Amino acid sequence: MREHLKHDDITPQLLGTAFGINPEIQDVYGEKFYMRLLVNVVDRAHKKREKLKQYNTIDDAAALLKEKKQIMVITGAGISTSLGIPDFRSKTSGFYTKLMAQGYAEPEQVFDIFEFDENPSAFYNLAGALLPEVRTFSPTHKFISLLQDKGKLQTNYTQNIDNLEQLAGIRPAQLIQCHGSFATATCRKCEFKVRGSDIFPEMRAKQVAYCKRCTERIATKAAASTPKKQKSTIYRNRYTSDDDDDTNIDDDIPTPGVMKPDITFFGEQLPDTFFNRFTNRDCKTVDLVLVIGTSMKVAPVSDMPNHLPKQVPHIYISREPVDHVNFDIQLLGNCDDVVFELARRAGWELMHAMIPPGFQTVVEPVEGKEHHWKVFRLLDD
Ligand code: OAD
Ligand code: ZN
């Protein structure tokens, strides 16, 4: 950056355009903000992993699967869509896409912790649609558990909150739920934890779930107070007498905390297990990375490939190609079809009720991209 900016003809704004930054950002947010953003973006571009030239084809991918023994699998919502669970960003069916169609300008705010604390009903109004109602797993889940059975699965880092990995037999010791899950819920005030299912009724009914412990404590306190005091605790500021005027009437009304499912919201730190396992263990030992069914738009998961040793190959499996992360091989199609074909080429049998007998796929090259391949199922008719 310093080199470039020495030239008078290159302004920070012009340099920023080379990294996709809208020059108007400086006018709107000021120079200091703009320069911080530029440094960040340039730093990111600098750290972006480079594609390994020797791996390009689907057979290279199958050979890697056979050869490697400590595989990291990073998954997202795309591995559950074949079960009828929507993902977030797909063009018409994604959860966020649908919310935008309903008039939500920034649908990701539903999962923003600051928004949640301000107005939890926005989340509770929509949360019912996200509950894990499905009790089956996809062929892709099964493929990951097949890797585990073969002793090759180092860790499945899932961003999903549907808990279907356990159902497919992926052991807790091999699984990191990067964005938490609905398995438990915690009070935002007193940190009381309950089983997630305890608040499902409120989520389904679109009502905010409040903490039972907070509620009990408030009731106990109120019962222990004299009737006069009780009135003052409930209706008045504790520090004003009944004779004072009512200006602070709402200030200290004891209210129970709101329960939040233990899924990671924007603005919240990922679980410690994520950082511990990735940095202290997997970063050093992983020999192959498979990224399946995620748009890789949400950090820090989207940054994981850039922190792994350069020689570790990365394979991407999803419907749409990506270019903001450099993958060595991109296998494009429904992930259930792709993993079926990969397993077949590796000489393994992937058995699942959704894979009928005689199932076959077609693999086609993508013009102009020697490491992109389209995979789709061959239909009988
Ligand atoms: P996205 O919806 O962003 O991405 C899903 C990706 O999977 C898209 O690229 C789809 O094209 C692709 N896809 C969908 N169905 C597929 C299929 N059957 N086969 C292959 N690919 C398919 O979902 P995530 O990347 O998981 O956070 O989103 C990341 C995070 O954003 C989520 O964990 C969620 C959200 O905010 C929380 O819930 C906290
Ligand atoms: Zn509480």
Short mmCIF file of C-alpha atoms and ligand atoms in Angstrom, two decimals:
data_model
loop_
_atom_site.label_atom_id
_atom_site.label_comp_id
_atom_site.label_asym_id
_atom_site.label_seq_id
_atom_site.Cartn_x
_atom_site.Cartn_y
_atom_site.Cartn_z
CA MET A 1 0.00 0.00 0.00
CA ARG A 2 2.81 2.36 0.92
CA GLU A 3 4.48 1.76 -2.46
CA HIS A 4 1.30 2.51 -4.36
CA LEU A 5 0.31 5.55 -2.38
CA LYS A 6 3.74 7.17 -2.96
CA HIS A 7 2.58 7.86 -6.50
CA ASP A 8 0.59 11.05 -6.50
CA ASP A 9 -1.78 9.78 -9.16
CA ILE A 10 -3.03 6.91 -6.98
CA THR A 11 -5.31 8.03 -4.20
CA PRO A 12 -6.42 5.66 -1.41
CA GLN A 13 -9.88 5.75 -2.98
CA LEU A 14 -8.55 4.65 -6.37
CA LEU A 15 -6.47 1.90 -4.76
CA GLY A 16 -9.56 0.73 -2.89
CA THR A 17 -11.49 0.25 -6.12
CA ALA A 18 -8.94 -2.44 -7.11
CA PHE A 19 -10.13 -4.38 -4.05
CA GLY A 20 -13.81 -3.78 -4.71
CA ILE A 21 -14.31 -0.97 -2.17
CA ASN A 22 -16.87 1.64 -3.17
CA PRO A 23 -14.98 5.00 -3.18
CA GLU A 24 -18.06 6.75 -1.77
CA ILE A 25 -17.47 4.98 1.55
CA GLN A 26 -14.79 7.56 2.37
CA ASP A 27 -17.20 10.43 1.75
CA VAL A 28 -19.85 8.83 3.93
CA TYR A 29 -17.80 7.45 6.84
CA GLY A 30 -14.69 9.65 6.76
CA GLU A 31 -11.02 9.08 5.96
CA LYS A 32 -10.05 7.33 9.19
CA PHE A 33 -12.72 4.66 8.76
CA TYR A 34 -11.86 4.31 5.06
CA MET A 35 -8.14 3.78 5.70
CA ARG A 36 -8.86 1.14 8.37
CA LEU A 37 -11.14 -0.65 5.91
CA LEU A 38 -8.52 -0.46 3.14
CA VAL A 39 -5.80 -1.92 5.38
CA ASN A 40 -8.16 -4.72 6.38
CA VAL A 41 -9.15 -5.56 2.84
CA VAL A 42 -5.57 -5.47 1.51
CA ASP A 43 -4.46 -7.64 4.43
CA ARG A 44 -7.15 -10.16 3.60
CA ALA A 45 -6.18 -10.25 -0.08
CA HIS A 46 -2.57 -10.78 0.96
CA LYS A 47 -3.45 -13.74 3.20
CA LYS A 48 -5.74 -15.40 0.63
CA ARG A 49 -4.52 -18.96 0.01
CA GLU A 50 -3.17 -19.80 -3.42
CA LYS A 51 -4.56 -22.56 -5.57
CA LEU A 52 -2.33 -25.63 -5.81
CA LYS A 53 -1.70 -26.25 -9.52
CA GLN A 54 -1.34 -30.04 -9.33
CA TYR A 55 -4.98 -30.74 -8.27
CA ASN A 56 -7.74 -30.05 -10.79
CA THR A 57 -10.02 -32.94 -11.67
CA ILE A 58 -12.72 -34.95 -9.92
CA ASP A 59 -10.38 -37.94 -10.11
CA ASP A 60 -7.70 -35.88 -8.34
CA ALA A 61 -10.32 -35.22 -5.67
CA ALA A 62 -11.18 -38.93 -5.36
CA ALA A 63 -7.48 -39.84 -5.20
CA LEU A 64 -6.96 -37.28 -2.43
CA LEU A 65 -9.87 -38.77 -0.49
CA LYS A 66 -8.29 -42.23 -0.71
CA GLU A 67 -4.81 -41.04 0.16
CA LYS A 68 -5.41 -38.53 2.96
CA LYS A 69 -6.08 -39.55 6.55
CA GLN A 70 -6.83 -36.38 8.51
CA ILE A 71 -9.60 -34.67 6.67
CA MET A 72 -11.29 -31.46 7.79
CA VAL A 73 -14.86 -31.12 6.56
CA ILE A 74 -16.44 -27.66 6.74
CA THR A 75 -20.21 -27.73 6.18
CA GLY A 76 -23.07 -25.28 5.80
CA ALA A 77 -26.80 -25.17 5.25
CA GLY A 78 -26.53 -26.68 1.73
CA ILE A 79 -26.00 -30.18 3.12
CA SER A 80 -29.50 -30.18 4.64
CA THR A 81 -31.55 -28.59 1.82
CA SER A 82 -32.32 -31.99 0.24
CA LEU A 83 -34.23 -32.74 3.47
CA GLY A 84 -36.41 -29.67 2.97
CA ILE A 85 -34.53 -27.39 5.37
CA PRO A 86 -33.91 -24.05 3.63
CA ASP A 87 -30.43 -22.53 3.50
CA PHE A 88 -29.92 -18.80 4.05
CA ARG A 89 -28.75 -17.17 0.82
CA SER A 90 -30.04 -19.25 -2.12
CA LYS A 91 -31.76 -17.09 -4.72
CA THR A 92 -35.41 -17.91 -4.15
CA SER A 93 -35.57 -20.48 -1.35
CA GLY A 94 -33.03 -19.07 1.15
CA PHE A 95 -34.30 -17.96 4.59
CA TYR A 96 -32.73 -14.49 4.23
CA THR A 97 -33.88 -14.19 0.61
CA LYS A 98 -37.46 -14.87 1.69
CA LEU A 99 -37.23 -12.34 4.52
CA MET A 100 -36.00 -9.72 2.04
CA ALA A 101 -39.01 -10.46 -0.14
CA GLN A 102 -41.16 -9.85 2.96
CA GLY A 103 -39.59 -6.41 3.37
CA TYR A 104 -36.70 -7.04 5.77
CA ALA A 105 -33.94 -4.81 4.37
CA GLU A 106 -31.21 -6.51 6.43
CA PRO A 107 -32.46 -10.00 7.31
CA GLU A 108 -29.17 -10.96 9.00
CA GLN A 109 -30.19 -8.58 11.79
CA VAL A 110 -32.57 -11.26 13.04
CA PHE A 111 -29.39 -12.96 14.29
CA ASP A 112 -27.69 -9.83 15.57
CA ILE A 113 -27.07 -9.91 19.32
CA PHE A 114 -27.51 -6.15 19.76
CA GLU A 115 -30.80 -6.22 17.89
CA PHE A 116 -31.88 -9.22 19.97
CA ASP A 117 -31.24 -7.43 23.26
CA GLU A 118 -33.12 -4.39 22.01
CA ASN A 119 -36.08 -6.21 20.58
CA PRO A 120 -36.17 -10.01 21.11
CA SER A 121 -39.63 -10.33 19.57
CA ALA A 122 -38.13 -9.79 16.07
CA PHE A 123 -36.22 -13.06 16.52
CA TYR A 124 -39.06 -14.91 18.25
CA ASN A 125 -41.45 -13.96 15.46
CA LEU A 126 -39.32 -15.90 12.98
CA ALA A 127 -37.46 -18.48 15.05
CA GLY A 128 -40.16 -21.14 14.78
CA ALA A 129 -39.24 -21.62 11.12
CA LEU A 130 -35.68 -22.52 12.10
CA LEU A 131 -36.49 -25.21 14.62
CA PRO A 132 -34.99 -28.61 13.92
CA GLU A 133 -38.16 -30.53 13.03
CA VAL A 134 -36.49 -32.92 10.57
CA ARG A 135 -35.50 -36.29 12.04
CA THR A 136 -33.47 -37.70 9.21
CA PHE A 137 -30.09 -36.97 7.62
CA SER A 138 -28.92 -36.50 4.04
CA PRO A 139 -26.55 -38.64 1.92
CA THR A 140 -23.95 -35.91 2.50
CA HIS A 141 -24.23 -36.32 6.28
CA LYS A 142 -23.83 -40.05 5.66
CA PHE A 143 -20.74 -39.42 3.51
CA ILE A 144 -19.11 -37.51 6.39
CA SER A 145 -19.88 -40.36 8.75
CA LEU A 146 -18.40 -42.76 6.15
CA LEU A 147 -15.15 -40.75 6.32
CA GLN A 148 -15.33 -41.17 10.09
CA ASP A 149 -15.84 -44.95 9.78
CA LYS A 150 -12.76 -45.09 7.56
CA GLY A 151 -10.76 -43.30 10.27
CA LYS A 152 -10.21 -40.29 8.00
CA LEU A 153 -12.39 -37.64 9.62
CA GLN A 154 -10.29 -35.28 11.67
CA THR A 155 -13.09 -32.77 12.38
CA ASN A 156 -16.42 -31.76 10.92
CA TYR A 157 -16.79 -28.02 11.47
CA THR A 158 -20.48 -27.42 10.91
CA GLN A 159 -22.16 -24.03 10.76
CA ASN A 160 -25.53 -25.76 10.92
CA ILE A 161 -27.77 -25.62 13.93
CA ASP A 162 -30.01 -28.54 12.96
CA ASN A 163 -28.11 -31.17 14.99
CA LEU A 164 -28.40 -33.69 12.14
CA GLU A 165 -24.72 -34.64 12.34
CA GLN A 166 -25.32 -36.60 15.56
CA LEU A 167 -28.25 -38.34 13.94
CA ALA A 168 -25.95 -39.48 11.12
CA GLY A 169 -23.58 -40.93 13.72
CA ILE A 170 -20.87 -38.29 13.61
CA ARG A 171 -19.31 -38.51 17.06
CA PRO A 172 -19.21 -35.43 19.31
CA ALA A 173 -15.41 -35.88 19.47
CA GLN A 174 -15.17 -35.26 15.69
CA LEU A 175 -17.70 -32.42 15.58
CA ILE A 176 -17.48 -28.69 16.21
CA GLN A 177 -20.77 -26.82 16.01
CA CYS A 178 -19.26 -23.47 15.03
CA HIS A 179 -22.53 -21.57 15.38
CA GLY A 180 -23.81 -23.48 18.40
CA SER A 181 -27.17 -25.22 18.33
CA PHE A 182 -30.74 -25.22 19.65
CA ALA A 183 -29.77 -27.95 22.14
CA THR A 184 -29.59 -25.46 25.02
CA ALA A 185 -30.75 -21.91 25.76
CA THR A 186 -29.38 -19.31 28.19
CA CYS A 187 -30.88 -16.35 30.07
CA ARG A 188 -29.41 -13.04 28.88
CA LYS A 189 -29.57 -11.69 32.46
CA CYS A 190 -28.60 -14.44 34.91
CA GLU A 191 -27.09 -16.98 32.47
CA PHE A 192 -29.42 -19.73 33.66
CA LYS A 193 -29.26 -22.61 31.16
CA VAL A 194 -32.16 -24.83 30.12
CA ARG A 195 -32.70 -27.50 27.51
CA GLY A 196 -33.38 -25.84 24.16
CA SER A 197 -36.61 -27.78 23.79
CA ASP A 198 -37.94 -26.05 26.93
CA ILE A 199 -38.39 -22.84 24.92
CA PHE A 200 -39.59 -24.44 21.66
CA PRO A 201 -43.27 -23.86 22.58
CA GLU A 202 -42.68 -20.08 22.85
CA MET A 203 -40.67 -20.12 19.61
CA ARG A 204 -43.47 -21.92 17.82
CA ALA A 205 -46.06 -19.55 19.30
CA LYS A 206 -43.96 -16.49 18.28
CA GLN A 207 -43.75 -15.35 21.89
CA VAL A 208 -40.63 -14.19 23.70
CA ALA A 209 -39.40 -16.83 26.18
CA TYR A 210 -38.47 -15.45 29.60
CA CYS A 211 -36.18 -16.96 32.22
CA LYS A 212 -37.91 -19.10 34.82
CA ARG A 213 -35.19 -18.58 37.40
CA CYS A 214 -35.35 -14.79 37.07
CA THR A 215 -39.15 -15.00 37.31
CA GLU A 216 -38.98 -17.13 40.46
CA ARG A 217 -36.42 -14.82 42.07
CA ILE A 218 -38.56 -11.79 41.39
CA ALA A 219 -41.62 -13.55 42.84
CA THR A 220 -39.68 -14.65 45.95
CA LYS A 221 -38.33 -11.14 46.52
CA ALA A 222 -41.75 -9.63 46.07
CA ALA A 223 -43.28 -12.13 48.53
CA ALA A 224 -40.59 -11.34 51.13
CA SER A 225 -41.25 -7.59 50.94
CA THR A 226 -43.91 -5.74 52.91
CA PRO A 227 -46.99 -4.90 50.84
CA LYS A 228 -45.92 -1.24 50.69
CA LYS A 229 -42.40 -2.15 49.56
CA GLN A 230 -43.77 -4.73 47.17
CA LYS A 231 -45.72 -2.00 45.47
CA SER A 232 -42.62 0.15 45.28
CA THR A 233 -40.44 -2.66 43.82
CA ILE A 234 -42.90 -3.47 41.16
CA TYR A 235 -44.24 -0.08 40.18
CA ARG A 236 -41.65 2.38 41.32
CA ASN A 237 -37.98 3.11 41.27
CA ARG A 238 -36.42 1.50 44.35
CA TYR A 239 -34.72 4.73 45.31
CA THR A 240 -37.81 6.90 45.27
CA SER A 241 -40.42 6.93 47.97
CA ASP A 242 -44.11 6.51 47.25
CA ASP A 243 -44.49 10.22 47.73
CA ASP A 244 -42.04 11.15 44.99
CA ASP A 245 -43.28 12.06 41.60
CA ASP A 246 -43.50 9.32 38.95
CA THR A 247 -40.85 10.47 36.49
CA ASN A 248 -38.68 7.30 36.77
CA ILE A 249 -41.54 4.95 36.97
CA ASP A 250 -40.05 2.31 34.60
CA ASP A 251 -36.42 2.51 35.66
CA ASP A 252 -36.11 -0.35 38.07
CA ILE A 253 -39.04 -2.59 37.45
CA PRO A 254 -37.56 -6.07 37.92
CA THR A 255 -38.12 -8.00 34.74
CA PRO A 256 -36.97 -11.53 34.00
CA GLY A 257 -34.18 -12.04 31.46
CA VAL A 258 -34.94 -13.17 27.93
CA MET A 259 -33.90 -16.69 26.97
CA LYS A 260 -31.69 -16.99 23.89
CA PRO A 261 -31.06 -20.31 22.15
CA ASP A 262 -27.33 -21.07 22.26
CA ILE A 263 -26.82 -20.43 18.57
CA THR A 264 -24.08 -17.92 17.78
CA PHE A 265 -25.46 -14.55 16.77
CA PHE A 266 -23.60 -11.90 14.76
CA GLY A 267 -21.63 -9.92 17.34
CA GLU A 268 -21.04 -12.99 19.53
CA GLN A 269 -17.84 -14.97 19.86
CA LEU A 270 -17.81 -18.52 18.48
CA PRO A 271 -17.50 -21.28 21.10
CA ASP A 272 -14.01 -21.69 22.62
CA THR A 273 -13.90 -25.26 21.32
CA PHE A 274 -13.82 -23.86 17.78
CA PHE A 275 -10.69 -21.77 18.31
CA ASN A 276 -8.95 -24.33 20.53
CA ARG A 277 -9.41 -27.20 18.17
CA PHE A 278 -8.64 -25.25 14.99
CA THR A 279 -5.58 -23.33 16.16
CA ASN A 280 -3.99 -25.76 18.56
CA ARG A 281 -4.65 -28.99 16.78
CA ASP A 282 -6.23 -29.12 13.33
CA CYS A 283 -4.18 -26.32 11.77
CA LYS A 284 -1.06 -28.38 12.34
CA THR A 285 -2.29 -31.82 11.37
CA VAL A 286 -5.02 -31.62 8.74
CA ASP A 287 -4.02 -33.03 5.32
CA LEU A 288 -7.14 -32.31 3.22
CA VAL A 289 -10.05 -29.86 3.45
CA LEU A 290 -13.54 -30.49 2.05
CA VAL A 291 -15.91 -27.53 2.11
CA ILE A 292 -19.52 -28.57 1.44
CA GLY A 293 -22.75 -26.61 0.99
CA THR A 294 -21.72 -23.24 2.37
CA SER A 295 -21.43 -19.87 0.64
CA MET A 296 -18.36 -19.12 2.83
CA LYS A 297 -19.71 -15.64 3.48
CA VAL A 298 -19.57 -15.65 7.27
CA ALA A 299 -16.32 -15.14 9.17
CA PRO A 300 -14.45 -16.63 10.93
CA VAL A 301 -15.42 -19.90 9.20
CA SER A 302 -14.90 -18.27 5.77
CA ASP A 303 -11.32 -17.43 6.79
CA MET A 304 -10.34 -20.94 7.86
CA PRO A 305 -8.75 -21.94 4.50
CA ASN A 306 -6.46 -18.92 4.65
CA HIS A 307 -5.03 -20.02 7.99
CA LEU A 308 -4.08 -23.56 7.00
CA PRO A 309 -0.64 -24.61 5.70
CA LYS A 310 -0.24 -23.77 2.00
CA GLN A 311 0.30 -27.36 0.85
CA VAL A 312 -3.04 -28.66 2.22
CA PRO A 313 -5.43 -29.22 -0.73
CA HIS A 314 -8.92 -27.71 -0.58
CA ILE A 315 -11.97 -29.09 -2.40
CA TYR A 316 -15.23 -27.13 -2.70
CA ILE A 317 -18.60 -28.84 -3.21
CA SER A 318 -21.67 -26.66 -3.74
CA ARG A 319 -24.20 -25.56 -6.33
CA GLU A 320 -22.48 -22.29 -7.22
CA PRO A 321 -18.75 -21.64 -7.69
CA VAL A 322 -16.96 -19.15 -5.43
CA ASP A 323 -13.98 -16.96 -6.17
CA HIS A 324 -13.42 -15.14 -2.89
CA VAL A 325 -11.67 -18.27 -1.58
CA ASN A 326 -9.17 -20.05 -3.84
CA PHE A 327 -10.12 -23.71 -3.94
CA ASP A 328 -8.04 -26.27 -5.84
CA ILE A 329 -11.03 -28.20 -7.19
CA GLN A 330 -14.67 -27.04 -7.35
CA LEU A 331 -17.35 -29.74 -7.81
CA LEU A 332 -20.60 -28.01 -8.62
CA GLY A 333 -24.03 -29.54 -8.23
CA ASN A 334 -26.23 -31.01 -5.52
CA CYS A 335 -23.81 -32.12 -2.83
CA ASP A 336 -25.61 -35.47 -2.36
CA ASP A 337 -24.84 -36.28 -6.02
CA VAL A 338 -21.26 -35.02 -5.81
CA VAL A 339 -20.35 -37.02 -2.70
CA PHE A 340 -21.98 -40.11 -4.20
CA GLU A 341 -19.75 -39.75 -7.29
CA LEU A 342 -16.64 -39.03 -5.22
CA ALA A 343 -17.26 -42.09 -3.06
CA ARG A 344 -17.82 -44.22 -6.17
CA ARG A 345 -14.56 -43.05 -7.73
CA ALA A 346 -12.76 -43.72 -4.45
CA GLY A 347 -14.15 -47.27 -4.55
CA TRP A 348 -16.50 -46.83 -1.59
CA GLU A 349 -20.19 -47.52 -1.35
CA LEU A 350 -22.39 -44.73 -0.02
CA MET A 351 -25.62 -46.31 1.16
CA HIS A 352 -28.64 -44.14 1.89
CA ALA A 353 -32.39 -44.39 1.35
CA MET A 354 -32.25 -41.31 -0.91
CA ILE A 355 -29.79 -43.04 -3.26
CA PRO A 356 -31.85 -45.49 -5.34
CA PRO A 357 -30.36 -48.67 -6.83
CA GLY A 358 -28.70 -48.02 -10.19
CA PHE A 359 -28.12 -44.34 -9.31
CA GLN A 360 -25.73 -42.65 -11.74
CA THR A 361 -24.26 -39.20 -12.21
CA VAL A 362 -22.77 -37.26 -15.11
CA VAL A 363 -19.63 -35.18 -14.73
CA GLU A 364 -18.98 -32.35 -17.17
CA PRO A 365 -16.14 -29.83 -17.43
CA VAL A 366 -16.89 -26.12 -17.05
CA GLU A 367 -15.63 -24.11 -20.00
CA GLY A 368 -12.66 -21.90 -19.25
CA LYS A 369 -12.11 -23.35 -15.77
CA GLU A 370 -9.98 -26.45 -15.74
CA HIS A 371 -10.61 -27.09 -12.01
CA HIS A 372 -14.43 -26.62 -12.07
CA TRP A 373 -16.71 -29.61 -12.74
CA LYS A 374 -20.47 -29.88 -12.97
CA VAL A 375 -21.99 -32.99 -11.44
CA PHE A 376 -25.62 -33.95 -11.87
CA ARG A 377 -27.74 -37.05 -11.58
CA LEU A 378 -28.66 -39.06 -14.63
CA LEU A 379 -32.43 -39.41 -14.64
CA ASP A 380 -33.97 -42.67 -15.88
CA ASP A 381 -36.48 -41.01 -18.19
P1 OAD B 1 -25.78 -20.12 2.81
O1 OAD B 1 -27.23 -20.13 2.52
O2 OAD B 1 -25.09 -18.81 2.86
O3 OAD B 1 -25.02 -21.01 1.73
C1 OAD B 1 -25.48 -22.29 1.37
C2 OAD B 1 -24.74 -22.69 0.11
O4 OAD B 1 -25.08 -24.03 -0.19
C3 OAD B 1 -25.11 -21.85 -1.09
O5 OAD B 1 -23.93 -21.52 -1.77
C4 OAD B 1 -26.02 -22.76 -1.94
O6 OAD B 1 -25.83 -22.57 -3.32
C5 OAD B 1 -25.48 -24.10 -1.55
N1 OAD B 1 -26.49 -25.19 -1.61
C6 OAD B 1 -27.79 -25.17 -1.24
N2 OAD B 1 -28.34 -26.40 -1.39
C7 OAD B 1 -27.37 -27.19 -1.88
C8 OAD B 1 -27.32 -28.57 -2.26
N3 OAD B 1 -28.37 -29.39 -2.15
N4 OAD B 1 -26.15 -29.04 -2.73
C9 OAD B 1 -25.06 -28.24 -2.86
N5 OAD B 1 -25.05 -26.96 -2.51
C10 OAD B 1 -26.19 -26.43 -2.02
O7 OAD B 1 -25.59 -20.94 4.17
P2 OAD B 1 -24.28 -21.03 5.08
O8 OAD B 1 -23.06 -20.83 4.28
O9 OAD B 1 -24.40 -22.26 5.88
O10 OAD B 1 -25.66 -18.37 10.83
O11 OAD B 1 -24.49 -19.76 6.01
C11 OAD B 1 -23.55 -19.46 7.02
C12 OAD B 1 -24.22 -18.85 8.22
O12 OAD B 1 -24.99 -17.72 7.81
C13 OAD B 1 -25.22 -19.74 8.90
O13 OAD B 1 -24.64 -20.62 9.82
C14 OAD B 1 -26.18 -18.80 9.57
C15 OAD B 1 -26.20 -17.65 8.60
O14 OAD B 1 -26.24 -16.41 9.19
C16 OAD B 1 -26.40 -18.63 11.95
O15 OAD B 1 -27.42 -19.25 11.92
C17 OAD B 1 -25.86 -18.13 13.21
ZN ZN B 2 -32.44 -15.39 34.29
#
